[in-house]
Short mmCIF file of N, CA and C and ligand atoms in Angstrom, two decimals:
data_model
loop_
_atom_site.label_atom_id
_atom_site.label_comp_id
_atom_site.label_asym_id
_atom_site.label_seq_id
_atom_site.Cartn_x
_atom_site.Cartn_y
_atom_site.Cartn_z
N MET A 1 21.99 -15.92 -69.68
CA MET A 1 21.49 -14.57 -69.44
C MET A 1 20.22 -14.48 -69.25
N ALA A 2 19.86 -13.50 -68.76
CA ALA A 2 18.56 -13.34 -67.78
C ALA A 2 17.27 -12.42 -68.76
N ALA A 3 16.53 -13.48 -68.85
CA ALA A 3 15.48 -12.62 -70.04
C ALA A 3 14.64 -11.99 -69.17
N ARG A 4 14.47 -10.61 -69.40
CA ARG A 4 13.92 -9.76 -68.76
C ARG A 4 12.37 -9.66 -69.18
N PRO A 5 11.53 -9.99 -68.60
CA PRO A 5 10.02 -9.61 -69.20
C PRO A 5 9.70 -8.47 -69.87
N GLN A 6 9.43 -8.06 -70.74
CA GLN A 6 9.12 -6.54 -71.05
C GLN A 6 8.09 -6.52 -70.96
N PRO A 7 7.63 -5.46 -70.07
CA PRO A 7 6.39 -4.88 -69.78
C PRO A 7 5.25 -4.84 -70.79
N ARG A 8 4.44 -5.64 -71.22
CA ARG A 8 3.61 -5.70 -72.23
C ARG A 8 2.73 -4.37 -72.15
N LYS A 9 2.28 -3.37 -73.28
CA LYS A 9 1.14 -2.72 -72.94
C LYS A 9 -0.15 -3.15 -73.01
N VAL A 10 -0.62 -3.41 -72.15
CA VAL A 10 -2.06 -4.15 -72.26
C VAL A 10 -2.63 -2.66 -71.86
N ARG A 11 -3.80 -3.01 -72.20
CA ARG A 11 -4.92 -1.92 -72.36
C ARG A 11 -5.54 -2.48 -71.11
N ILE A 12 -5.56 -1.52 -69.83
CA ILE A 12 -6.46 -2.54 -68.51
C ILE A 12 -7.43 -1.63 -68.61
N PRO A 13 -8.26 -2.46 -68.38
CA PRO A 13 -9.60 -1.72 -68.67
C PRO A 13 -10.15 -0.76 -67.46
N GLU A 14 -10.69 0.18 -67.68
CA GLU A 14 -11.23 0.97 -66.69
C GLU A 14 -11.73 0.31 -65.56
N HIS A 15 -11.29 0.78 -64.08
CA HIS A 15 -11.47 0.17 -62.68
C HIS A 15 -10.82 0.89 -61.63
N LYS A 16 -11.40 0.67 -60.67
CA LYS A 16 -10.79 1.47 -59.26
C LYS A 16 -10.79 0.74 -58.62
N HIS A 17 -9.79 0.61 -57.21
CA HIS A 17 -9.87 -0.23 -56.25
C HIS A 17 -10.60 0.21 -55.14
N CYS A 18 -11.22 -0.85 -54.54
CA CYS A 18 -11.77 -1.03 -53.36
C CYS A 18 -11.31 -0.04 -52.16
N PRO A 19 -11.47 0.85 -51.64
CA PRO A 19 -11.45 1.72 -50.81
C PRO A 19 -10.93 1.13 -49.10
N ILE A 20 -11.55 -0.41 -48.96
CA ILE A 20 -11.31 -1.16 -47.69
C ILE A 20 -10.16 -1.86 -48.15
N CYS A 21 -10.26 -2.95 -49.05
CA CYS A 21 -9.43 -3.68 -49.22
C CYS A 21 -8.40 -3.65 -50.23
N GLY A 22 -8.68 -2.67 -51.29
CA GLY A 22 -7.69 -2.40 -52.28
C GLY A 22 -8.06 -3.41 -53.42
N ARG A 23 -8.93 -4.41 -53.72
CA ARG A 23 -9.24 -4.88 -54.33
C ARG A 23 -9.34 -4.34 -55.74
N SER A 24 -9.51 -4.91 -56.89
CA SER A 24 -9.70 -3.81 -58.16
C SER A 24 -11.13 -3.80 -58.41
N MET A 25 -11.98 -3.34 -58.51
CA MET A 25 -13.59 -3.47 -58.86
C MET A 25 -13.90 -2.60 -59.97
N PRO A 26 -15.28 -2.72 -60.45
CA PRO A 26 -15.64 -1.75 -61.33
C PRO A 26 -15.92 -0.29 -60.66
N VAL A 27 -15.93 0.39 -61.99
CA VAL A 27 -15.80 1.96 -61.92
C VAL A 27 -17.22 2.61 -60.84
N ASP A 28 -18.36 2.03 -61.58
CA ASP A 28 -19.33 2.21 -60.80
C ASP A 28 -19.50 1.92 -59.66
N ALA A 29 -19.03 1.13 -58.91
CA ALA A 29 -18.94 0.13 -57.55
C ALA A 29 -18.31 1.17 -56.37
N ASP A 30 -18.94 1.30 -55.52
CA ASP A 30 -18.50 2.15 -54.08
C ASP A 30 -17.51 1.05 -53.44
N PHE A 31 -17.63 -0.60 -53.32
CA PHE A 31 -16.85 -1.16 -52.50
C PHE A 31 -16.90 -2.78 -53.51
N CYS A 32 -16.02 -3.47 -53.24
CA CYS A 32 -15.80 -4.83 -53.71
C CYS A 32 -16.59 -5.62 -53.56
N SER A 33 -17.28 -5.43 -52.07
CA SER A 33 -18.23 -6.24 -51.55
C SER A 33 -19.45 -5.68 -50.41
N ASP A 34 -20.00 -6.87 -50.12
CA ASP A 34 -21.10 -5.93 -48.80
C ASP A 34 -20.47 -5.93 -47.69
N ALA A 35 -19.55 -6.78 -47.30
CA ALA A 35 -18.54 -6.69 -46.45
C ALA A 35 -17.62 -5.89 -46.28
N CYS A 36 -17.07 -5.27 -47.54
CA CYS A 36 -16.32 -3.99 -47.35
C CYS A 36 -16.98 -2.91 -46.96
N ARG A 37 -17.89 -2.90 -47.69
CA ARG A 37 -19.24 -1.60 -47.47
C ARG A 37 -20.02 -1.40 -45.75
N LYS A 38 -19.96 -2.84 -45.45
CA LYS A 38 -20.18 -2.64 -43.79
C LYS A 38 -19.12 -1.73 -43.01
N VAL A 39 -17.82 -2.65 -43.53
CA VAL A 39 -16.21 -2.01 -43.05
C VAL A 39 -16.73 -0.67 -43.06
N ASN A 40 -16.71 -0.29 -44.04
CA ASN A 40 -16.82 1.13 -44.22
C ASN A 40 -18.04 2.19 -43.51
N GLU A 41 -18.90 1.45 -43.39
CA GLU A 41 -19.97 2.28 -42.69
C GLU A 41 -19.52 2.12 -40.87
N GLU A 42 -18.95 1.00 -40.99
CA GLU A 42 -18.38 1.23 -39.52
C GLU A 42 -17.56 1.78 -38.93
N ARG A 43 -16.80 2.54 -40.08
CA ARG A 43 -15.56 3.16 -39.62
C ARG A 43 -16.49 4.61 -39.79
N LEU A 44 -17.35 5.13 -40.92
CA LEU A 44 -17.86 6.19 -40.63
C LEU A 44 -18.71 6.54 -39.76
N ARG A 45 -19.29 5.63 -38.83
CA ARG A 45 -19.82 5.87 -37.60
C ARG A 45 -19.23 6.04 -36.48
N ARG A 46 -17.99 5.09 -36.17
CA ARG A 46 -16.99 5.59 -35.55
C ARG A 46 -16.61 7.08 -35.39
N GLU A 47 -15.98 7.23 -36.70
CA GLU A 47 -15.26 8.59 -36.81
C GLU A 47 -16.52 9.73 -36.60
N ARG A 48 -17.67 9.45 -36.94
CA ARG A 48 -18.71 10.37 -36.58
C ARG A 48 -18.97 10.42 -35.34
N ARG A 49 -18.94 9.27 -34.61
CA ARG A 49 -18.99 9.86 -33.17
C ARG A 49 -17.57 10.08 -32.29
N ALA A 50 -16.36 9.74 -32.78
CA ALA A 50 -15.34 10.19 -32.58
C ALA A 50 -15.27 12.05 -32.56
N ARG A 51 -16.08 12.43 -34.03
CA ARG A 51 -15.92 13.95 -33.80
C ARG A 51 -16.99 14.32 -33.01
N THR A 52 -18.09 13.69 -32.86
CA THR A 52 -19.13 14.51 -31.85
C THR A 52 -18.53 14.60 -30.50
N ILE A 53 -17.56 13.26 -29.81
CA ILE A 53 -17.23 13.42 -28.72
C ILE A 53 -16.57 14.61 -28.39
N THR A 54 -15.26 14.67 -29.67
CA THR A 54 -14.09 16.11 -29.55
C THR A 54 -14.94 17.30 -29.46
N LEU A 55 -16.28 17.41 -30.11
CA LEU A 55 -16.76 18.99 -30.17
C LEU A 55 -17.06 19.02 -28.60
N VAL A 56 -17.76 17.82 -28.55
CA VAL A 56 -18.50 18.08 -26.69
C VAL A 56 -17.57 18.35 -26.41
N ILE A 57 -16.31 17.67 -26.02
CA ILE A 57 -14.91 17.85 -24.94
C ILE A 57 -14.64 19.52 -24.91
N TYR A 58 -14.82 19.82 -26.47
CA TYR A 58 -14.05 21.19 -26.49
C TYR A 58 -14.82 21.97 -26.33
N ALA A 59 -16.47 21.78 -26.28
CA ALA A 59 -17.26 23.05 -25.83
C ALA A 59 -17.02 23.04 -24.13
N ILE A 60 -17.20 21.72 -23.53
CA ILE A 60 -17.34 21.61 -22.30
C ILE A 60 -15.81 22.64 -21.65
N LEU A 61 -14.74 22.32 -22.62
CA LEU A 61 -13.21 23.36 -22.68
C LEU A 61 -13.77 24.50 -22.36
N MET A 62 -14.21 25.05 -23.49
CA MET A 62 -14.18 26.41 -23.37
C MET A 62 -15.23 27.00 -22.66
N ALA A 63 -16.33 26.34 -22.15
CA ALA A 63 -17.56 27.05 -21.17
C ALA A 63 -16.69 27.09 -20.09
N VAL A 64 -15.63 25.87 -19.50
CA VAL A 64 -14.84 26.03 -18.19
C VAL A 64 -13.95 27.08 -18.52
N LEU A 65 -13.46 26.99 -19.22
CA LEU A 65 -12.05 28.40 -19.61
C LEU A 65 -13.03 29.78 -19.24
N LEU A 66 -14.05 29.81 -20.10
CA LEU A 66 -14.73 31.22 -19.98
C LEU A 66 -15.29 31.59 -18.96
N LEU A 67 -15.85 30.28 -17.73
CA LEU A 67 -16.51 30.67 -16.49
C LEU A 67 -15.14 30.67 -15.73
N PHE A 68 -14.01 30.44 -15.71
CA PHE A 68 -12.77 30.77 -15.21
C PHE A 68 -12.34 32.17 -15.38
N LEU A 69 -12.62 32.44 -16.65
CA LEU A 69 -12.01 33.94 -17.10
C LEU A 69 -13.02 35.22 -16.87
N LEU A 70 -14.35 35.04 -17.14
CA LEU A 70 -15.12 35.84 -16.83
C LEU A 70 -16.31 35.61 -15.55
N GLY A 71 -16.03 34.64 -14.74
CA GLY A 71 -16.13 33.98 -13.57
C GLY A 71 -16.32 35.84 -12.37
N PRO A 72 -14.80 36.57 -12.70
CA PRO A 72 -14.88 37.31 -11.24
C PRO A 72 -15.70 38.63 -11.59
N PHE A 73 -16.07 38.49 -12.75
CA PHE A 73 -17.01 39.90 -13.24
C PHE A 73 -18.46 39.75 -12.90
N PHE A 74 -18.78 38.45 -13.25
CA PHE A 74 -20.30 38.28 -12.83
C PHE A 74 -20.74 38.48 -10.95
N ARG A 75 -19.50 38.15 -10.33
CA ARG A 75 -19.46 37.70 -8.91
C ARG A 75 -19.89 39.20 -8.06
N THR A 76 -20.66 39.73 -7.19
CA THR A 76 -21.00 41.19 -6.90
C THR A 76 -19.25 40.48 -5.59
N PRO A 77 -19.32 41.97 -5.26
CA PRO A 77 -18.25 42.16 -4.75
C PRO A 77 -18.61 42.25 -2.85
N ALA A 78 -18.40 40.87 -2.38
CA ALA A 78 -19.27 41.30 -1.22
C ALA A 78 -17.45 40.80 -0.33
N GLY A 79 -17.74 41.94 0.49
CA GLY A 79 -16.32 42.04 1.31
C GLY A 79 -15.19 41.82 0.58
ZN1 ZN B 1 -13.04 -4.42 -50.57
#
């Protein structure tokens, strides 16, 4: 017969998991180690840059679109 281990009711001390590697760590910590902190910083920086680039591209596209749409109105009819 298989002895199924009963899940013991162990009170797990309050903790949370590192958002980078998932290891458990103290509640008041943001990351489990400096390495994970750096990984997070790098990720944030890349995300911010990507968002900026997206915004710039969007602005350029809108400007081009507006120029195409409104261009004829600003042009003086010359024959
Ligand atoms: Zn970590």
